[in-house]
Short mmCIF file of C-alpha atoms and ligand atoms in Angstrom, two decimals:
data_model
loop_
_atom_site.label_atom_id
_atom_site.label_comp_id
_atom_site.label_asym_id
_atom_site.label_seq_id
_atom_site.Cartn_x
_atom_site.Cartn_y
_atom_site.Cartn_z
CA MET A 1 68.76 130.96 70.01
CA ARG A 2 71.31 133.48 69.05
CA ILE A 3 70.06 136.99 69.77
CA VAL A 4 71.78 140.26 68.93
CA LEU A 5 70.68 143.01 71.34
CA GLY A 6 71.52 146.39 69.93
CA VAL A 7 71.32 149.28 72.15
CA GLY A 8 70.94 152.88 71.15
CA GLY A 9 71.99 155.92 72.77
CA GLY A 10 68.89 157.00 74.71
CA ILE A 11 68.03 157.39 78.43
CA ALA A 12 66.11 154.26 78.08
CA ALA A 13 69.23 152.30 77.53
CA TYR A 14 68.90 151.06 81.28
CA LYS A 15 65.63 149.03 80.25
CA ALA A 16 67.60 147.03 77.71
CA ALA A 17 69.69 145.57 80.70
CA LEU A 18 66.32 144.11 81.98
CA LEU A 19 65.37 142.84 78.69
CA LEU A 20 68.95 141.27 78.26
CA ARG A 21 68.12 139.34 81.59
CA LEU A 22 64.85 138.09 80.06
CA PHE A 23 66.56 136.80 77.16
CA THR A 24 69.36 135.05 79.00
CA GLU A 25 67.03 133.61 81.52
CA GLY A 26 64.99 132.25 78.68
CA GLY A 27 68.22 130.28 77.64
CA HIS A 28 69.18 132.47 74.71
CA GLU A 29 72.75 133.36 73.73
CA VAL A 30 72.87 136.96 73.70
CA THR A 31 75.45 139.29 71.99
CA VAL A 32 75.06 142.89 73.04
CA VAL A 33 76.05 145.48 70.38
CA PRO A 34 75.77 149.05 71.87
CA THR A 35 76.36 152.17 69.96
CA GLU A 36 79.07 154.68 71.21
CA ALA A 37 76.34 156.92 72.44
CA ALA A 38 74.61 154.02 74.39
CA LEU A 39 77.77 153.54 76.40
CA LYS A 40 77.34 157.10 77.59
CA PHE A 41 73.94 155.92 79.36
CA VAL A 42 74.90 152.39 80.44
CA GLY A 43 78.71 151.31 80.30
CA ALA A 44 80.20 148.24 78.76
CA PRO A 45 81.00 146.42 82.13
CA THR A 46 77.19 146.17 82.57
CA TRP A 47 76.53 144.56 79.27
CA GLU A 48 79.42 142.39 79.59
CA ALA A 49 78.61 141.13 82.92
CA LEU A 50 74.89 140.35 82.10
CA SER A 51 75.53 138.79 78.86
CA GLY A 52 78.79 137.08 79.54
CA HIS A 53 80.43 138.26 76.47
CA PRO A 54 82.67 141.28 75.60
CA VAL A 55 81.13 144.13 73.78
CA GLN A 56 82.40 146.26 71.00
CA THR A 57 80.87 149.25 69.39
CA ASP A 58 83.12 149.66 66.19
CA VAL A 59 84.32 147.55 63.34
CA TRP A 60 88.10 147.96 64.09
CA SER A 61 88.23 145.52 66.97
CA ASN A 62 88.77 141.67 66.54
CA ILE A 63 89.27 142.30 62.84
CA THR A 64 90.24 138.57 62.21
CA ASP A 65 86.80 137.62 63.58
CA VAL A 66 85.15 139.80 60.86
CA PRO A 67 82.48 140.82 63.57
CA HIS A 68 80.96 143.45 61.21
CA VAL A 69 79.57 140.44 58.98
CA ARG A 70 79.71 137.53 61.44
CA ILE A 71 77.52 138.62 64.33
CA GLY A 72 74.50 139.58 61.83
CA GLN A 73 74.83 136.61 59.72
CA GLU A 74 74.87 134.22 62.67
CA ALA A 75 71.83 135.85 64.62
CA ASP A 76 68.42 134.23 64.94
CA LEU A 77 67.07 137.53 66.04
CA VAL A 78 68.17 141.11 66.21
CA VAL A 79 66.46 143.30 68.66
CA VAL A 80 67.27 147.03 69.19
CA ALA A 81 66.11 148.84 72.39
CA PRO A 82 66.16 151.76 72.53
CA THR A 83 66.20 152.50 68.81
CA THR A 84 66.73 156.16 68.41
CA ALA A 85 65.60 158.49 65.55
CA ASP A 86 69.15 158.47 64.34
CA LEU A 87 69.26 154.71 64.31
CA LEU A 88 65.90 154.46 62.58
CA ALA A 89 67.29 156.73 59.78
CA LYS A 90 70.52 154.75 59.46
CA ALA A 91 68.75 151.48 59.19
CA ALA A 92 66.15 152.94 56.77
CA HIS A 93 68.94 154.19 54.56
CA GLY A 94 71.42 151.24 54.87
CA LEU A 95 74.21 153.33 56.51
CA ALA A 96 76.80 151.40 58.28
CA GLY A 97 79.25 153.53 60.12
CA ASP A 98 79.44 151.25 63.24
CA LEU A 99 79.16 147.77 64.45
CA LEU A 100 75.40 147.82 65.15
CA THR A 101 74.40 149.37 61.69
CA ASN A 102 76.63 146.67 59.99
CA VAL A 103 74.85 143.99 61.95
CA LEU A 104 71.46 145.48 60.69
CA LEU A 105 72.61 145.18 57.14
CA THR A 106 74.00 141.72 57.35
CA ALA A 107 71.26 140.10 59.27
CA ARG A 108 68.73 137.95 57.45
CA CYS A 109 66.80 136.92 60.53
CA PRO A 110 63.81 138.84 62.04
CA VAL A 111 64.57 142.31 63.17
CA VAL A 112 62.67 144.07 65.88
CA LEU A 113 63.17 147.80 66.63
CA ALA A 114 61.83 149.41 69.68
CA PRO A 115 61.92 153.17 69.13
CA ALA A 116 62.37 155.61 71.98
CA MET A 117 62.52 159.30 71.54
CA HIS A 118 60.63 162.65 72.12
CA THR A 119 57.23 162.91 70.56
CA GLU A 120 58.39 165.65 68.19
CA MET A 121 60.95 163.35 66.82
CA TRP A 122 58.76 160.37 66.63
CA ASP A 123 56.01 162.43 64.78
CA HIS A 124 58.45 164.12 62.26
CA ALA A 125 57.77 163.19 58.71
CA ALA A 126 61.26 161.95 58.27
CA THR A 127 60.72 159.39 61.05
CA ARG A 128 57.31 158.36 59.88
CA ALA A 129 58.79 157.68 56.38
CA ASN A 130 61.71 155.89 57.99
CA VAL A 131 59.42 153.57 59.93
CA ALA A 132 57.25 153.04 56.85
CA THR A 133 60.25 151.97 54.85
CA LEU A 134 61.47 149.61 57.54
CA ARG A 135 57.96 147.97 58.04
CA GLU A 136 57.53 147.62 54.30
CA ARG A 137 60.81 145.63 54.31
CA GLY A 138 59.50 143.48 56.99
CA VAL A 139 61.12 144.76 60.16
CA THR A 140 59.04 144.89 63.19
CA VAL A 141 58.66 148.39 64.46
CA ILE A 142 57.06 148.23 67.86
CA GLU A 143 54.75 151.33 68.62
CA PRO A 144 56.27 153.39 71.49
CA ASP A 145 54.27 153.86 74.72
CA SER A 146 52.82 157.06 75.75
CA GLY A 147 53.71 158.45 78.97
CA ARG A 148 56.28 160.45 80.82
CA LEU A 149 59.36 161.32 78.71
CA THR A 150 62.78 162.23 79.94
CA GLY A 151 61.97 165.68 81.08
CA ALA A 152 58.60 166.91 82.45
CA ASP A 153 56.95 166.33 79.13
CA THR A 154 54.63 163.31 78.29
CA GLY A 155 53.44 161.81 75.03
CA PRO A 156 54.15 158.89 72.63
CA GLY A 157 57.82 158.09 72.58
CA ARG A 158 58.52 156.07 75.75
CA LEU A 159 60.34 152.72 75.28
CA PRO A 160 57.72 149.97 76.02
CA GLU A 161 58.47 147.82 79.19
CA PRO A 162 61.08 145.02 78.84
CA GLU A 163 58.44 142.49 79.11
CA ALA A 164 56.44 143.82 76.07
CA ILE A 165 59.57 144.03 73.91
CA HIS A 166 60.56 140.60 75.13
CA GLU A 167 57.14 139.17 74.05
CA ALA A 168 57.26 141.00 70.59
CA ALA A 169 60.75 139.73 70.11
CA LEU A 170 59.72 136.08 70.81
CA ALA A 171 56.81 136.46 68.63
CA ALA A 172 59.11 137.61 65.75
CA LEU A 173 61.30 134.56 66.62
CA ALA A 174 58.60 132.17 66.39
CA GLY A 175 56.85 133.71 63.51
CA GLY A 176 60.08 134.61 61.71
CA ALA A 177 60.71 135.10 57.96
CA ASP A 178 59.38 131.53 57.23
CA ALA A 179 56.03 131.61 59.31
CA PRO A 180 53.49 129.57 57.14
CA ALA A 181 50.72 131.71 55.50
CA ASP A 182 48.12 129.05 56.47
CA LEU A 183 45.64 131.51 58.09
CA THR A 184 45.61 133.98 55.05
CA GLY A 185 42.02 135.07 54.32
CA ARG A 186 40.94 133.67 57.69
CA ARG A 187 39.13 136.05 60.26
CA VAL A 188 40.22 135.37 63.94
CA LEU A 189 38.66 136.78 67.01
CA ILE A 190 40.47 136.44 70.17
CA SER A 191 39.44 137.51 73.74
CA THR A 192 42.23 138.31 76.08
CA GLY A 193 43.11 139.84 79.49
CA GLY A 194 40.93 139.77 82.63
CA THR A 195 37.55 141.23 83.23
CA ARG A 196 37.15 143.79 86.01
CA GLU A 197 33.78 143.88 87.81
CA PRO A 198 33.33 147.27 89.58
CA LEU A 199 31.93 147.55 93.07
CA ASP A 200 32.18 151.35 93.16
CA PRO A 201 33.83 154.11 91.12
CA VAL A 202 37.22 152.96 92.46
CA ARG A 203 37.20 149.41 93.22
CA TYR A 204 36.69 146.16 91.27
CA LEU A 205 36.90 142.58 91.57
CA GLY A 206 39.44 141.28 89.09
CA ASN A 207 41.99 138.60 88.33
CA ARG A 208 45.68 138.04 87.61
CA SER A 209 45.45 137.39 83.99
CA SER A 210 48.11 139.43 82.09
CA GLY A 211 46.62 138.84 78.61
CA LYS A 212 50.05 137.64 77.32
CA GLN A 213 48.89 134.34 76.05
CA GLY A 214 45.99 135.91 73.93
CA LEU A 215 48.22 138.71 72.60
CA ALA A 216 50.75 135.90 71.42
CA LEU A 217 48.09 133.97 69.87
CA ALA A 218 47.02 137.50 67.96
CA GLN A 219 50.58 138.24 66.86
CA THR A 220 51.26 134.68 65.72
CA ALA A 221 47.86 134.46 63.82
CA ALA A 222 48.67 137.81 62.29
CA ALA A 223 52.15 136.53 61.20
CA ARG A 224 50.43 133.47 59.58
CA GLY A 225 48.11 135.75 57.63
CA ALA A 226 44.93 136.10 59.51
CA SER A 227 43.06 139.25 59.92
CA VAL A 228 42.78 139.51 63.80
CA THR A 229 40.45 141.31 66.14
CA LEU A 230 41.45 141.25 69.79
CA VAL A 231 38.74 141.90 72.41
CA ALA A 232 41.02 143.16 75.20
CA ALA A 233 39.94 143.01 78.84
CA ASN A 234 41.97 145.61 80.70
CA LEU A 235 45.08 144.62 78.56
CA GLU A 236 47.99 146.86 79.61
CA LEU A 237 50.43 145.50 76.98
CA PRO A 238 51.04 147.19 73.68
CA VAL A 239 49.43 145.59 70.62
CA PRO A 240 51.37 145.57 67.41
CA GLU A 241 49.84 147.49 64.43
CA GLY A 242 47.63 145.57 62.25
CA ILE A 243 45.74 144.00 65.01
CA GLU A 244 42.21 145.51 65.75
CA VAL A 245 41.67 146.21 69.30
CA VAL A 246 38.19 146.20 70.93
CA PRO A 247 38.85 147.45 74.57
CA VAL A 248 36.30 146.06 77.26
CA GLN A 249 36.15 146.14 81.06
CA THR A 250 33.47 143.82 82.37
CA ALA A 251 32.27 140.27 81.46
CA LEU A 252 29.02 141.61 80.00
CA GLU A 253 30.84 144.15 77.82
CA LEU A 254 33.03 141.17 76.70
CA GLN A 255 30.06 139.20 75.97
CA GLU A 256 28.45 141.92 73.90
CA GLU A 257 31.54 142.39 71.73
CA VAL A 258 32.21 138.72 71.23
CA ARG A 259 28.72 137.50 70.53
CA SER A 260 28.08 140.24 68.12
CA ARG A 261 31.24 139.33 66.19
CA SER A 262 31.54 135.70 66.43
CA ALA A 263 29.47 134.62 63.28
CA ALA A 264 31.61 136.86 61.17
CA HIS A 265 34.78 135.02 61.95
CA ASP A 266 36.29 131.61 61.01
CA VAL A 267 37.85 131.10 64.44
CA VAL A 268 36.87 132.42 67.84
CA VAL A 269 39.41 131.89 70.64
CA MET A 270 38.30 132.73 74.22
CA VAL A 271 41.49 133.23 76.18
CA ALA A 272 40.09 136.01 78.46
CA ALA A 273 39.79 135.18 82.04
CA VAL A 274 36.15 135.81 82.61
CA ALA A 275 35.03 136.64 86.04
CA ASP A 276 32.24 133.91 87.07
CA PHE A 277 30.63 136.44 89.22
CA ARG A 278 29.91 140.20 89.56
CA PRO A 279 28.71 142.35 92.41
CA ALA A 280 24.86 142.40 92.34
CA GLU A 281 24.97 146.05 93.11
CA TYR A 282 27.13 148.88 91.67
CA THR A 283 27.47 151.81 94.08
CA ASP A 284 27.84 155.18 92.34
CA SER A 285 29.83 156.76 95.02
CA LYS A 286 32.89 155.31 96.88
CA ILE A 287 31.74 152.77 99.50
CA LYS A 288 32.63 154.42 102.85
CA LYS A 289 33.92 152.91 106.08
CA THR A 290 31.58 153.59 108.99
CA HIS A 291 32.94 155.15 112.27
CA ASP A 292 30.60 153.88 114.95
CA PRO A 293 32.72 153.29 118.09
CA ALA A 294 30.12 150.68 119.21
CA ASP A 295 30.89 148.57 116.02
CA PRO A 296 34.54 149.45 115.01
CA ASP A 297 34.85 146.28 112.69
CA ALA A 298 31.50 146.99 110.68
CA ALA A 299 32.14 145.86 107.10
CA PRO A 300 29.56 145.64 104.03
CA THR A 301 28.64 142.30 102.80
CA ILE A 302 29.02 142.01 98.93
CA ARG A 303 26.25 139.95 97.18
CA LEU A 304 27.50 138.40 93.95
CA VAL A 305 25.51 137.14 91.03
CA ARG A 306 26.57 134.78 88.28
CA ASN A 307 27.91 136.13 84.99
CA PRO A 308 26.92 134.48 81.64
CA ASP A 309 29.30 131.73 80.37
CA ILE A 310 30.35 133.47 77.17
CA LEU A 311 32.01 130.47 75.62
CA ALA A 312 29.13 128.31 76.06
CA GLY A 313 26.82 131.19 74.66
CA ILE A 314 28.59 131.49 71.49
CA VAL A 315 28.59 127.58 71.01
CA ALA A 316 24.83 127.77 71.42
CA ASP A 317 24.65 130.80 68.90
CA ARG A 318 26.50 128.65 66.41
CA GLY A 319 23.77 125.99 66.65
CA SER A 320 24.52 123.28 63.92
CA ALA A 321 26.45 125.64 61.76
CA SER A 322 30.10 124.45 61.17
CA SER A 323 31.65 128.02 61.44
CA PRO A 324 33.37 129.38 63.62
CA VAL A 325 35.80 126.94 65.08
CA ILE A 326 35.45 127.72 68.76
CA VAL A 327 38.54 127.25 71.04
CA GLY A 328 38.27 127.68 74.64
CA PHE A 329 41.02 127.64 77.43
CA ALA A 330 40.80 126.16 80.89
CA ALA A 331 43.37 126.92 83.77
CA GLU A 332 43.22 123.89 85.91
CA THR A 333 44.77 122.49 88.98
CA GLY A 334 44.33 118.77 89.52
CA ASP A 335 42.45 117.66 92.71
CA ALA A 336 41.10 114.63 94.46
CA THR A 337 38.22 114.45 91.75
CA GLY A 338 40.66 114.05 88.79
CA SER A 339 43.84 115.05 87.05
CA VAL A 340 44.18 118.27 85.01
CA LEU A 341 43.33 116.22 81.73
CA ASP A 342 40.32 114.54 83.34
CA LEU A 343 39.00 118.02 84.36
CA GLY A 344 39.99 119.46 80.93
CA ARG A 345 37.97 116.64 79.18
CA ALA A 346 34.90 117.16 81.35
CA LYS A 347 35.12 120.84 80.54
CA LEU A 348 35.35 120.37 77.00
CA ALA A 349 32.19 118.18 77.04
CA ARG A 350 30.41 120.81 79.14
CA LYS A 351 31.21 123.76 77.09
CA GLY A 352 30.71 122.09 73.75
CA CYS A 353 33.68 124.04 71.93
CA ASP A 354 35.89 122.28 69.31
CA LEU A 355 39.19 122.71 70.93
CA LEU A 356 39.94 123.16 74.62
CA VAL A 357 43.49 124.39 75.57
CA VAL A 358 44.32 123.25 79.21
CA ASN A 359 47.02 124.66 81.23
CA GLU A 360 48.05 123.62 84.65
CA VAL A 361 47.98 126.51 86.98
CA GLY A 362 49.85 127.17 90.32
CA VAL A 363 51.18 130.09 92.37
CA ASP A 364 54.01 130.89 89.74
CA LYS A 365 52.80 128.98 86.83
CA THR A 366 51.13 130.75 83.74
CA PHE A 367 49.69 133.92 85.16
CA GLY A 368 51.99 136.70 84.03
CA GLN A 369 54.86 134.27 83.12
CA ASP A 370 56.46 134.21 79.63
CA GLU A 371 57.05 130.48 79.53
CA THR A 372 53.92 127.95 79.51
CA SER A 373 52.97 124.44 78.77
CA VAL A 374 49.54 123.30 77.75
CA HIS A 375 47.54 120.23 76.54
CA VAL A 376 45.13 120.71 73.43
CA LEU A 377 42.06 118.57 73.57
CA THR A 378 39.80 118.15 70.49
CA ARG A 379 36.12 117.26 70.69
CA GLY A 380 35.35 113.64 69.55
CA SER A 381 39.16 112.60 69.80
CA ASP A 382 41.19 110.87 72.45
CA ALA A 383 44.46 112.57 71.11
CA VAL A 384 46.13 115.05 73.23
CA VAL A 385 48.72 117.47 71.79
CA ASP A 386 51.30 118.59 74.41
CA LEU A 387 53.08 121.96 73.90
CA GLY A 388 55.77 123.44 75.84
CA PRO A 389 57.36 124.23 78.20
CA ALA A 390 58.21 127.05 75.66
CA SER A 391 57.50 130.79 75.13
CA LYS A 392 53.78 131.72 74.89
CA SER A 393 54.63 132.62 71.03
CA GLN A 394 55.90 129.18 70.44
CA VAL A 395 53.14 127.39 72.25
CA SER A 396 50.75 129.77 70.16
CA GLN A 397 52.24 128.43 66.96
CA GLY A 398 51.54 124.79 68.15
CA ILE A 399 47.77 125.95 68.99
CA TRP A 400 47.44 127.33 65.49
CA ASP A 401 48.81 124.17 63.90
CA VAL A 402 46.03 122.31 65.67
CA VAL A 403 43.21 124.97 64.67
CA VAL A 404 44.46 124.89 60.96
CA GLY A 405 43.90 121.10 61.22
CA SER A 406 40.43 121.81 62.56
CA LEU A 407 39.52 124.40 60.02
CA ALA A 408 40.38 121.76 57.26
CA ALA A 409 38.22 119.20 58.82
CA HIS A 410 35.23 121.58 59.22
O1 LIG B 501 34.51 127.43 83.36
P1 LIG B 501 36.11 128.20 83.12
O2 LIG B 501 36.07 129.55 83.55
O3 LIG B 501 37.13 127.35 83.63
O4 LIG B 501 36.25 128.14 81.57
C1 LIG B 501 37.17 128.92 80.90
C2 LIG B 501 36.89 129.03 79.45
O5 LIG B 501 35.68 129.64 79.43
C3 LIG B 501 37.84 130.18 78.84
O6 LIG B 501 37.82 129.98 77.51
C4 LIG B 501 36.95 131.43 79.07
O7 LIG B 501 37.40 132.46 78.36
C5 LIG B 501 35.69 131.03 79.16
N1 LIG B 501 34.58 131.70 79.95
C6 LIG B 501 33.53 132.35 79.45
N2 LIG B 501 32.69 132.90 80.34
C7 LIG B 501 32.80 132.94 81.66
C8 LIG B 501 33.77 132.09 82.22
C9 LIG B 501 34.80 131.61 81.42
O8 LIG B 501 33.45 132.43 78.36
N3 LIG B 501 31.78 133.34 82.46
#
């Protein structure tokens, strides 16, 4: 895909270099269009070396190539990171004084803006109005993170991490202007992230799930018209506006939130990595080391108890009703007892859900990665839908295609 990476004049411009790397490593062709001010923070050689293309900021170079029109017209996606308050204002009002603003006026592809500025500027009525105008026009304006800003101050206005912008950009690319509206009117409940089971006030048993796949499913479902609730277990990624978030920490909390909501939804997707076990006892104060010279290696034994299988529980709650459509996920490694698909089929039968999305896991596969490949199994059918390797957003679109088919059959 052809991606234009616009870079505004903010201190966070250095993060755009990492974002550029994520795009090029994903096989995309990236043209960087910095503003004049951006080059005061990160110079042209950095952008040229990382993108493999020359950069220009004004509309007066390479005139015969008509860059002020061509770059925008040919783009599959435009991402601007960081987007300053000034750039938001120019984009909202259609000003076109330099190359980047010309690109924004000529692009007809999805546009993703990642603002970064001081809290006062972000909160100002002028910026609020500009953001509202842009969103009304279909531009994705990512919410800035809260945290440490350039000086000693903190608050909303930080540029989200490159990985989060990358994921939002891929979702926009996958959803695009022509995303089918085939989930309009559907209520979708998705659990994502990984549960944490506390041992004491500072320690927990956790897992490596980043929540990216569930977030990509939420974004793509919303782009296809669904109203989406995301039960998010310890999710550290920003969630786009319009998606309802229910934060949870433990498996029992996740169970409570999912079970109480599932009957009111058309589709429930259990992506969350739920801990199968939790410590039998929680200690109110930090578990301490002992200092007994006679037994210097003394260590506590932690007894675990089983957590409920939430997926199997909502299948049981549904009983003989036809709604909701229930989708499970399974991270599998093949072993001596069977291939990944054999294990997936056995799990689908055991859990009783309608669809099971199986992904093969290894040390560097799936967890925290942006690319994935999965097999989608359907109860009562031998057919397997293979998706990927592709971005989690693209894979999500394929999963929704299968779910939409399943909704029609229910
Ligand atoms: O049994 P396994 O953990 O492989 O199953 C994975 C699927 O089951 C996922 O959809 C996960 O969200 C769900 N699950 C659950 N409750 C558990 C463990 C897993 O709902 N205690």
